[in-house]
Short mmCIF file of C-alpha atoms in Angstrom, two decimals:
data_model
loop_
_atom_site.label_atom_id
_atom_site.label_comp_id
_atom_site.label_asym_id
_atom_site.label_seq_id
_atom_site.Cartn_x
_atom_site.Cartn_y
_atom_site.Cartn_z
CA MET A 1471 -12.45 56.98 -14.88
CA PHE A 1472 -15.57 56.66 -12.73
CA GLN A 1473 -17.90 53.84 -13.74
CA PRO A 1474 -21.56 54.47 -12.78
CA VAL A 1475 -22.91 52.12 -10.13
CA PRO A 1476 -26.54 51.26 -9.29
CA LEU A 1477 -28.04 53.45 -6.57
CA ASN A 1478 -31.03 53.14 -4.28
CA LEU A 1479 -32.95 55.50 -6.56
CA PRO A 1480 -34.92 54.86 -9.75
CA PRO A 1481 -32.79 54.60 -12.91
CA TYR A 1482 -33.05 57.46 -15.40
CA PRO A 1483 -32.06 57.70 -19.10
CA PHE A 1484 -29.05 59.96 -18.59
CA LYS A 1485 -27.06 61.24 -21.57
CA LEU A 1486 -23.49 60.12 -20.99
CA SER A 1487 -20.55 60.96 -23.22
CA GLN A 1488 -16.83 60.37 -23.13
CA GLN A 1489 -14.00 62.67 -24.14
CA ASN A 1490 -10.51 61.21 -23.95
CA ASN A 1491 -10.57 59.28 -20.68
CA THR A 1492 -13.25 61.40 -18.98
CA LEU A 1493 -16.92 60.50 -18.66
CA PHE A 1494 -19.52 63.31 -18.76
CA ILE A 1495 -23.21 63.49 -17.89
CA PHE A 1496 -25.57 66.04 -19.42
CA ASP A 1497 -27.10 68.19 -16.70
CA GLU A 1498 -30.51 69.31 -17.89
CA LEU A 1499 -30.72 72.09 -15.30
CA ARG A 1500 -27.36 73.66 -16.10
CA LYS A 1501 -27.77 72.76 -19.82
CA ARG A 1502 -24.25 71.42 -20.24
CA ASP A 1503 -22.06 68.36 -19.83
CA ILE A 1504 -20.60 67.92 -16.35
CA VAL A 1505 -17.66 65.65 -15.46
CA LEU A 1506 -19.21 62.49 -14.04
CA THR A 1507 -17.83 62.00 -10.54
CA PRO A 1508 -19.30 59.63 -7.95
CA GLU A 1509 -20.94 62.61 -6.17
CA GLU A 1510 -22.32 64.00 -9.45
CA TRP A 1511 -23.87 60.59 -10.21
CA VAL A 1512 -25.77 60.80 -6.91
CA ARG A 1513 -26.71 64.47 -7.45
CA GLN A 1514 -28.12 63.80 -10.94
CA HIS A 1515 -30.19 60.88 -9.67
CA LEU A 1516 -31.58 62.96 -6.81
CA VAL A 1517 -32.43 65.84 -9.16
CA GLN A 1518 -34.37 63.48 -11.42
CA PHE A 1519 -36.09 61.94 -8.39
CA LEU A 1520 -37.16 65.40 -7.22
CA ILE A 1521 -38.45 66.36 -10.68
CA VAL A 1522 -40.08 63.09 -11.76
CA HIS A 1523 -41.32 61.60 -8.49
CA LYS A 1524 -41.70 64.60 -6.19
CA LYS A 1525 -42.90 66.96 -8.96
CA TYR A 1526 -40.57 69.87 -8.15
CA PRO A 1527 -40.38 72.33 -11.07
CA LYS A 1528 -36.93 72.52 -12.63
CA THR A 1529 -37.04 76.31 -12.29
CA LEU A 1530 -37.17 76.00 -8.48
CA ILE A 1531 -34.04 73.83 -8.20
CA LYS A 1532 -30.55 75.31 -7.87
CA LEU A 1533 -27.42 73.19 -8.11
CA GLU A 1534 -24.09 73.96 -6.48
CA GLY A 1535 -25.13 77.36 -5.23
CA GLY A 1536 -22.49 79.39 -3.46
CA LEU A 1537 -22.79 80.56 0.13
CA LYS A 1538 -20.55 82.28 2.65
CA LEU A 1539 -20.12 80.52 5.98
CA ASN A 1540 -17.75 82.03 8.55
CA LYS A 1541 -16.05 83.99 5.75
CA LEU A 1542 -15.46 80.74 3.81
CA GLN A 1543 -16.94 80.12 0.37
CA LYS A 1544 -19.00 76.88 0.33
CA ARG A 1545 -21.45 75.24 -2.09
CA THR A 1546 -24.79 73.61 -1.49
CA ASP A 1547 -25.36 70.55 -3.69
CA ILE A 1548 -29.11 71.01 -4.25
CA LEU A 1549 -31.35 73.79 -3.00
CA LEU A 1550 -35.09 73.79 -3.65
CA PHE A 1551 -37.29 76.87 -3.49
CA ASN A 1552 -41.00 77.49 -3.02
CA ARG A 1553 -43.18 79.60 -5.32
CA MET A 1554 -42.17 82.77 -3.44
CA GLY A 1555 -38.49 82.12 -4.12
CA GLU A 1556 -37.69 81.13 -0.54
CA PRO A 1557 -35.34 78.19 0.03
CA THR A 1558 -37.24 75.26 1.54
CA ILE A 1559 -35.11 72.12 1.11
CA LEU A 1560 -31.34 71.68 1.22
CA VAL A 1561 -29.86 68.41 -0.08
CA GLU A 1562 -26.27 67.38 0.60
CA CYS A 1563 -24.96 64.68 -1.75
CA LYS A 1564 -22.06 62.33 -1.14
CA ALA A 1565 -20.49 59.62 -3.27
CA SER A 1566 -21.98 56.15 -2.73
CA THR A 1567 -18.71 55.09 -1.07
CA VAL A 1568 -19.02 57.81 1.61
CA LYS A 1569 -20.77 56.70 4.77
CA ILE A 1570 -23.56 59.01 5.92
CA SER A 1571 -22.32 59.99 9.35
CA GLN A 1572 -23.11 62.68 11.89
CA ASP A 1573 -20.36 64.77 10.25
CA VAL A 1574 -22.26 64.75 6.94
CA PHE A 1575 -25.49 65.76 8.64
CA ASP A 1576 -23.60 68.46 10.58
CA GLN A 1577 -22.22 69.82 7.29
CA ALA A 1578 -25.76 70.21 5.92
CA ALA A 1579 -26.87 71.79 9.21
CA ARG A 1580 -24.00 74.33 8.99
CA TYR A 1581 -25.06 75.26 5.46
CA ASN A 1582 -28.56 75.66 6.80
CA LEU A 1583 -27.37 78.40 9.16
CA VAL A 1584 -27.30 80.50 5.99
CA HIS A 1585 -30.39 79.17 4.16
CA LYS A 1586 -32.74 78.39 7.08
CA VAL A 1587 -34.78 75.80 5.16
CA LYS A 1588 -37.65 73.70 6.51
CA TYR A 1589 -36.15 70.38 5.40
CA LEU A 1590 -32.68 68.86 5.16
CA MET A 1591 -31.71 65.75 3.24
CA VAL A 1592 -28.38 63.94 3.07
CA SER A 1593 -27.79 61.08 0.66
CA ASN A 1594 -25.03 58.93 -0.76
CA GLY A 1595 -27.43 57.43 -3.28
CA LEU A 1596 -27.76 54.27 -1.21
CA GLN A 1597 -28.96 55.76 2.08
CA HIS A 1598 -31.15 58.86 2.34
CA PHE A 1599 -31.91 60.75 5.53
CA CYS A 1600 -34.52 63.50 5.63
CA ALA A 1601 -35.34 65.79 8.53
CA ALA A 1602 -37.83 68.54 9.28
CA ILE A 1603 -36.19 71.40 11.13
CA ASP A 1604 -37.88 72.67 14.30
CA TYR A 1605 -36.48 76.16 14.83
CA ASP A 1606 -38.63 76.89 17.88
CA ASN A 1607 -37.22 73.93 19.83
CA GLU A 1608 -33.81 73.96 18.14
CA GLY A 1609 -34.13 70.38 16.94
CA TYR A 1610 -35.22 68.21 14.07
CA THR A 1611 -37.43 65.22 13.36
CA PHE A 1612 -36.40 62.51 10.93
CA LEU A 1613 -38.89 61.82 8.14
CA GLU A 1614 -39.51 58.75 5.99
CA ASP A 1615 -39.21 60.90 2.84
CA LEU A 1616 -39.14 64.48 1.60
CA PRO A 1617 -42.52 66.05 0.98
CA ALA A 1618 -43.72 66.29 -2.61
CA TYR A 1619 -44.03 69.70 -4.25
CA ILE A 1620 -47.38 71.33 -3.52
#
């Protein structure tokens, strides 16, 4: 059974429960208990960070949304939308034990071929990398942090 570990994100008062030998976390966006995996622990912290500290409305956050990429079904961890319903930020979450490598960033970039967001973020809860996408020059610029909701 996964035991939650401290992350490089603010702590939040999560509702945890246990059934048999499985730990669950209540997901306030999906309104149900989710099996607490190392990746889910990171995802739930990032969601709270986006809501509490970056002021993104819960209604503009989608978790584990499906997408088709080269005829394969994939899932984005977190997708944020603007007021017009357009995707603007894609967040790829990894367990804290997974090193953030070029492969992880490439995975988020592949998902972005479908969503075409302005910002990408990859995080393992300990390290966070944010980038602004420059479509005109086919590149990106790393940022200190994601922009707050406007």
